[in-house]
């Protein structure tokens, strides 16, 4: 079953060309080609040490040639089914019309599966009397009993009475509240269904996103012009009716983490693949350009890595891999990317660290960044306004020496944080809070 799910996931990724949309029949043709290749070569068409590297290999369409001991027709058929361009893969009818298959298909309708069959007639008298009375329309005096699962008049009547009195609604498993931006008190947001279990939420300037327990991502959309709350004459101050909408084409992937920035969103699958969508300003999507993307698109530059966590600031993004590597991209003002400069980048850039420092989680602020190491140490970079990075030090005479900004990740050495293991950190616009203690 795991292989089946993996093939389904890979064929979707390969067919949609790094864009998360629903797969079609050409994806099935590609998956079938992988199976035929493995049967002929006794090895997988695409192999790699991890899933991101495997997907990168699939995107390039590189695999070992098929053995010459097989006919040219079979080799050509498998190669056509594994073609990089989905439009150039054969249709199922074209495959069945191949000379190497047509003869077997003819046998399918004539010989294959044919079994000798001898039917033994059972005399009617051998049936039980109760069964004869039940099946016959005449005497026997047997009372017809309802079939299992059939509804009687009494049960239907009780069902109507119950429904008219109001059937109890299924209990809501979780609730999500939202406030701010003109909403003075927490407002209950609608969920896609009553059985939706939200595991994580994230919020940006306008977007609100959530990840469910079964690994689906959905967003709450604001009402558009034409809805009741937006029509002329609508009551001022009326609470907007946000509408939940699942991200399209994600039925074959499992989302485990979401982070929202300023008009853009990043989501992470359980396989360590990072996808982004939304505004491409400042290169925050990591696709090498500044174009907007309406549907989640894989960050191709990170396909060779297994991303375990991602964080979004207002205009920049940080991601950490399972090998404790950190990548940063987006706006570089104040040195928030930790790359030693203030340049902006539209592609992920690897951040350098000392060999003794092994980052395990990252956190982006508005104009700064922080990360935690496996030793529970805290490092920071970017704007230190109001000493939110805890970098100011005591000078001579008890005065405080203020550090305006740092362009590389610098250890936080201010007491008591320097000698305290940090477990979690969160940043606001002008302040920071940490939770101490070992994991």
XYZ file of C-alpha atoms in Angstrom:
439
model
C 0.000 0.000 0.000
C 2.889 2.345 0.748
C 4.295 1.780 -2.758
C 0.859 2.437 -4.264
C 0.554 5.733 -2.425
C 4.118 6.678 -3.361
C 3.547 5.972 -7.065
C 0.338 8.009 -6.976
C 2.105 10.918 -5.313
C 5.093 10.800 -7.656
C 3.013 10.610 -10.811
C 1.034 13.642 -9.701
C 4.177 15.630 -8.977
C 5.772 14.558 -12.277
C 2.754 15.334 -14.401
C 1.788 18.710 -13.036
C 5.297 20.169 -13.545
C 5.795 21.439 -10.023
C 2.277 22.841 -9.746
C -0.239 21.316 -7.361
C -3.264 20.495 -9.541
C -5.402 17.428 -10.082
C -3.673 14.659 -12.063
C -5.176 13.126 -15.227
C -5.001 9.832 -17.142
C -1.524 10.598 -18.465
C -0.300 10.340 -14.852
C -1.648 6.782 -14.741
C 0.170 6.018 -18.001
C 3.427 7.257 -16.472
C 2.884 5.138 -13.334
C 2.151 2.092 -15.513
C 5.369 2.757 -17.413
C 7.293 2.679 -14.120
C 5.767 -0.717 -13.318
C 6.608 -2.125 -16.771
C 10.160 -0.805 -16.506
C 10.618 -2.491 -13.122
C 9.226 -5.790 -14.427
C 11.576 -5.696 -17.405
C 14.713 -4.456 -15.628
C 14.131 -5.890 -12.134
C 14.931 -2.473 -10.677
C 13.145 0.815 -10.199
C 13.200 3.378 -12.966
C 13.999 6.177 -10.520
C 15.986 5.671 -7.311
C 17.443 8.147 -4.814
C 18.358 8.396 -1.138
C 15.344 10.529 -0.185
C 12.042 11.595 -1.660
C 12.977 15.194 -2.652
C 16.031 13.908 -4.536
C 13.858 11.235 -6.133
C 11.397 13.842 -7.391
C 14.262 15.929 -8.781
C 15.462 12.870 -10.703
C 11.955 12.272 -12.038
C 11.714 15.877 -13.224
C 14.843 15.372 -15.310
C 13.554 12.062 -16.692
C 16.856 10.247 -16.283
C 16.918 6.449 -15.926
C 19.040 3.527 -17.103
C 18.358 2.155 -20.613
C 16.252 -0.974 -21.012
C 18.108 -4.214 -21.753
C 18.582 -5.155 -25.437
C 17.207 -8.620 -24.767
C 13.741 -7.133 -25.058
C 12.192 -6.271 -28.396
C 12.424 -2.803 -29.877
C 8.635 -2.575 -29.698
C 8.591 -3.108 -25.917
C 11.475 -0.695 -25.366
C 9.754 1.960 -27.453
C 6.465 1.451 -25.614
C 8.017 1.870 -22.158
C 10.015 4.933 -23.228
C 6.898 6.569 -24.662
C 4.969 5.924 -21.431
C 7.762 7.566 -19.395
C 8.010 10.627 -21.654
C 8.555 13.896 -19.763
C 5.814 15.665 -21.723
C 2.413 14.262 -20.658
C 0.913 15.222 -24.019
C 3.379 12.927 -25.831
C 2.517 9.866 -23.774
C 0.250 7.371 -25.545
C -3.417 7.012 -24.701
C -4.606 3.694 -23.293
C -6.283 2.855 -26.616
C -3.006 3.457 -28.447
C -1.208 1.155 -26.014
C -3.742 -1.642 -26.512
C -3.368 -1.303 -30.294
C 0.367 -2.077 -30.143
C 1.309 -5.300 -32.043
C 2.829 -6.815 -28.902
C -0.497 -6.457 -27.078
C -3.242 -6.872 -29.665
C -2.997 -10.683 -29.854
C -3.280 -11.061 -26.091
C -6.230 -8.706 -26.075
C -7.988 -10.829 -28.666
C -7.542 -13.872 -26.431
C -8.997 -11.892 -23.562
C -12.392 -11.923 -25.285
C -12.214 -15.563 -26.430
C -10.094 -17.897 -24.312
C -8.682 -16.247 -21.208
C -10.844 -16.820 -18.173
C -13.042 -19.451 -19.821
C -13.923 -22.263 -17.414
C -16.085 -25.342 -17.988
C -19.375 -24.936 -16.188
C -21.866 -27.673 -15.317
C -25.061 -26.518 -13.701
C -26.845 -28.856 -11.301
C -30.589 -28.264 -11.065
C -31.917 -28.594 -7.541
C -35.484 -29.939 -7.267
C -38.029 -27.529 -5.889
C -39.039 -30.052 -3.242
C -35.618 -29.866 -1.677
C -36.232 -26.268 -0.600
C -37.452 -25.768 3.003
C -41.159 -25.266 3.384
C -40.738 -21.904 5.030
C -38.628 -20.749 2.127
C -41.250 -21.943 -0.376
C -43.942 -20.120 1.534
C -41.887 -17.001 1.598
C -41.066 -17.096 -2.091
C -44.431 -18.299 -3.329
C -47.427 -16.040 -3.568
C -49.969 -18.666 -2.447
C -50.897 -20.432 0.750
C -48.537 -21.676 3.307
C -49.696 -19.224 5.891
C -46.162 -17.926 6.288
C -45.995 -14.283 7.276
C -43.680 -12.243 5.136
C -40.942 -10.703 7.251
C -39.091 -7.614 6.150
C -35.651 -8.078 4.666
C -32.696 -7.065 6.753
C -32.017 -3.375 6.354
C -35.499 -2.586 4.989
C -37.542 0.145 6.632
C -40.934 -0.642 8.089
C -43.824 1.801 8.254
C -43.322 2.178 12.000
C -39.631 2.969 11.655
C -40.316 5.508 8.916
C -42.986 7.135 11.030
C -40.646 7.386 13.993
C -37.949 8.802 11.711
C -40.281 11.520 10.510
C -41.297 12.353 14.053
C -37.673 12.486 15.111
C -36.704 14.670 12.201
C -39.636 16.997 12.733
C -38.614 17.344 16.343
C -35.039 18.013 15.263
C -32.302 15.403 15.045
C -29.263 16.210 17.171
C -26.458 17.697 15.137
C -23.067 15.985 15.253
C -20.819 17.585 17.848
C -18.249 20.086 16.622
C -14.768 18.670 17.198
C -12.927 22.006 17.349
C -13.438 25.754 17.013
C -11.346 28.545 15.499
C -11.763 32.197 16.534
C -10.552 35.395 14.900
C -10.473 39.016 16.030
C -8.830 42.324 15.175
C -9.023 44.583 12.086
C -12.347 46.054 13.196
C -13.630 42.913 14.929
C -13.653 43.840 18.620
C -14.380 40.430 20.142
C -13.378 36.892 19.102
C -15.533 35.706 16.192
C -16.148 32.034 15.487
C -14.920 31.115 12.011
C -16.877 28.535 9.998
C -15.270 25.180 9.242
C -15.646 23.129 6.042
C -17.593 20.460 7.972
C -18.570 19.575 11.526
C -16.001 16.762 11.678
C -13.071 19.004 10.666
C -10.253 18.839 13.210
C -7.847 21.766 12.906
C -4.299 21.036 14.050
C -2.577 24.332 13.150
C -3.492 27.861 12.069
C -1.480 30.754 10.648
C -2.354 34.320 9.757
C -0.866 36.981 7.476
C -1.894 40.486 6.509
C -5.181 39.349 4.965
C -4.982 35.562 4.682
C -6.006 33.012 7.279
C -4.969 29.367 6.794
C -5.381 26.109 8.706
C -4.139 22.515 8.514
C -6.504 19.685 9.432
C -5.718 16.467 11.275
C -5.920 14.458 8.044
C -3.367 16.723 6.334
C -5.510 19.092 4.279
C -4.955 22.826 3.933
C -7.792 25.321 3.713
C -8.072 29.104 3.859
C -10.796 31.502 4.941
C -11.696 33.906 2.158
C -13.171 37.340 2.722
C -16.602 38.060 1.186
C -16.500 39.430 -2.339
C -18.533 42.270 -3.807
C -22.102 41.092 -4.315
C -22.533 39.230 -1.050
C -25.086 40.414 1.478
C -22.523 42.102 3.717
C -21.092 44.038 0.765
C -24.334 45.224 -0.842
C -25.374 48.898 -0.694
C -27.461 49.604 2.375
C -25.847 46.868 4.440
C -25.543 47.666 8.118
C -22.273 49.344 8.980
C -20.057 47.351 11.265
C -21.628 44.074 10.211
C -19.317 41.135 10.902
C -17.947 39.725 7.610
C -18.850 36.141 6.757
C -15.554 34.413 5.969
C -15.866 31.338 3.752
C -13.574 28.289 4.220
C -12.080 26.858 1.015
C -9.803 23.849 0.619
C -6.647 24.286 -1.425
C -7.292 22.822 -4.872
C -5.611 19.650 -6.073
C -4.122 18.478 -2.769
C -5.958 15.168 -2.469
C -2.755 13.146 -2.945
C -0.459 15.099 -0.609
C -0.473 15.501 3.153
C 0.149 18.991 4.523
C 1.615 19.076 8.013
C 2.645 22.726 8.436
C 1.566 26.146 7.134
C 3.037 29.634 7.568
C 1.602 32.917 6.277
C 3.569 36.018 5.360
C 2.503 39.345 3.898
C 0.027 38.261 1.153
C 1.782 34.916 0.593
C 1.657 31.449 2.156
C 4.108 28.559 2.519
C 3.038 24.984 3.257
C 5.086 21.887 4.010
C 4.173 18.285 3.195
C 4.889 15.238 5.329
C 7.563 14.287 2.760
C 9.603 17.438 3.370
C 8.521 19.236 0.183
C 7.949 22.988 0.443
C 5.281 24.764 -1.613
C 4.382 28.450 -1.783
C 1.643 30.571 -3.320
C 0.350 34.146 -3.227
C 2.146 37.416 -3.907
C 5.587 37.150 -5.491
C 6.730 40.566 -4.251
C 10.304 40.642 -2.889
C 10.833 37.101 -4.236
C 9.192 35.611 -1.140
C 7.851 32.584 -3.045
C 11.369 31.324 -3.791
C 10.701 30.547 -7.471
C 13.441 32.757 -8.889
C 11.068 35.527 -9.986
C 8.572 38.040 -8.634
C 5.433 36.573 -10.207
C 2.250 35.920 -8.257
C 1.096 32.286 -7.998
C -2.537 31.373 -7.365
C -2.007 27.657 -6.634
C 0.595 26.019 -4.420
C 3.817 25.500 -6.355
C 6.853 23.481 -5.277
C 10.004 25.442 -4.452
C 12.160 23.619 -6.980
C 15.467 24.816 -5.555
C 14.813 22.810 -2.365
C 13.812 19.529 -4.005
C 17.134 17.941 -3.079
C 16.504 18.615 0.618
C 13.999 17.397 3.181
C 12.526 20.509 4.783
C 11.269 19.990 8.336
C 10.125 23.504 9.268
C 9.420 26.855 7.602
C 8.685 30.321 8.947
C 7.454 33.441 7.136
C 8.077 37.034 8.061
C 6.357 39.973 6.433
C 8.681 39.863 3.414
C 11.122 36.981 3.931
C 11.183 33.223 4.539
C 13.458 30.831 6.421
C 13.447 27.033 6.138
C 15.418 24.361 7.999
C 16.160 20.828 6.767
C 16.583 17.509 8.536
C 20.361 17.911 8.113
C 20.270 21.184 10.124
C 20.754 23.358 7.037
C 19.032 26.743 6.890
C 17.887 28.489 3.712
C 16.703 32.099 3.494
C 15.131 34.207 0.743
C 13.018 37.299 0.213
C 13.705 40.858 1.320
C 17.145 41.383 2.849
C 16.858 44.784 4.559
C 18.456 45.059 8.031
C 20.255 41.750 7.416
C 17.152 39.758 8.304
C 18.231 36.855 6.041
C 21.436 36.273 8.014
C 23.542 36.145 4.839
C 25.921 38.972 5.812
C 24.395 41.483 3.368
C 21.185 43.437 2.887
C 20.515 42.063 -0.588
C 17.180 40.483 -1.479
C 16.970 37.025 -3.061
C 14.207 35.334 -5.053
C 15.811 31.887 -4.692
C 16.670 30.057 -1.438
C 20.185 30.850 -0.224
C 22.001 28.589 2.229
C 23.012 30.293 5.467
C 26.474 29.570 6.825
C 27.085 28.465 10.424
C 29.896 27.203 12.597
C 30.303 23.432 12.680
C 29.284 23.393 16.333
C 25.960 25.105 15.591
C 23.156 22.832 14.407
C 19.896 24.741 13.808
C 16.686 22.812 14.395
C 13.964 25.486 14.133
C 13.596 29.002 12.723
C 11.363 31.967 13.486
C 10.846 35.039 11.285
C 9.837 38.413 12.638
C 8.787 41.509 10.738
C 12.372 42.649 10.071
C 14.498 40.083 11.895
C 14.994 36.348 12.369
C 15.817 33.924 15.165
C 16.722 30.256 15.284
C 17.209 27.549 17.873
C 19.961 24.947 17.843
C 19.839 21.354 18.997
C 21.733 22.517 22.114
C 18.799 24.877 22.892
C 20.854 27.971 22.094
C 19.342 31.094 20.540
C 20.799 32.944 17.528
C 19.417 36.075 15.885
C 19.927 38.560 13.048
C 18.238 41.642 11.625
C 16.827 44.780 13.230
C 17.388 45.115 16.991
C 15.036 48.049 17.533
C 13.873 48.228 21.182
C 16.464 45.490 21.891
C 13.987 42.847 20.751
C 16.922 40.588 19.807
C 18.483 40.961 23.286
C 21.814 42.077 21.797
C 22.357 45.288 23.810
C 25.182 45.044 26.321
C 26.074 46.991 29.448
C 28.769 49.600 28.885
C 30.997 51.535 31.221
C 29.257 53.442 33.976
C 26.186 51.244 33.782
C 25.099 52.649 30.427
C 23.583 50.356 27.822
C 25.384 49.944 24.505
C 22.748 49.595 21.811
C 23.310 47.460 18.714
C 21.117 48.655 15.859
C 21.249 45.579 13.608
C 23.308 42.480 12.766
C 23.587 40.891 9.326
C 24.630 37.376 10.367
C 23.169 35.012 12.928
C 24.674 36.007 16.271
C 24.351 34.091 19.568
C 22.208 35.773 22.211
C 24.596 36.258 25.133
C 22.480 38.417 27.423
C 21.785 37.042 30.927
C 19.828 35.048 31.860
C 19.265 33.676 28.327
C 22.924 32.849 27.770
C 22.890 30.100 30.412
C 19.280 29.000 29.994
C 18.135 26.322 27.525
C 15.546 27.812 25.160
C 12.717 25.597 23.951
C 10.612 28.020 21.889
C 10.744 31.637 20.705
C 8.174 34.005 19.185
C 8.603 37.572 17.972
C 6.319 40.550 17.614
C 7.030 43.839 15.892
C 9.001 45.261 18.812
C 9.311 42.499 21.397
C 10.221 38.829 21.848
C 9.147 36.044 24.189
C 10.810 32.690 24.883
C 9.930 29.467 26.664
C 12.794 27.906 28.582
C 13.458 24.270 29.357
C 14.813 21.316 27.441
C 12.675 19.311 25.009
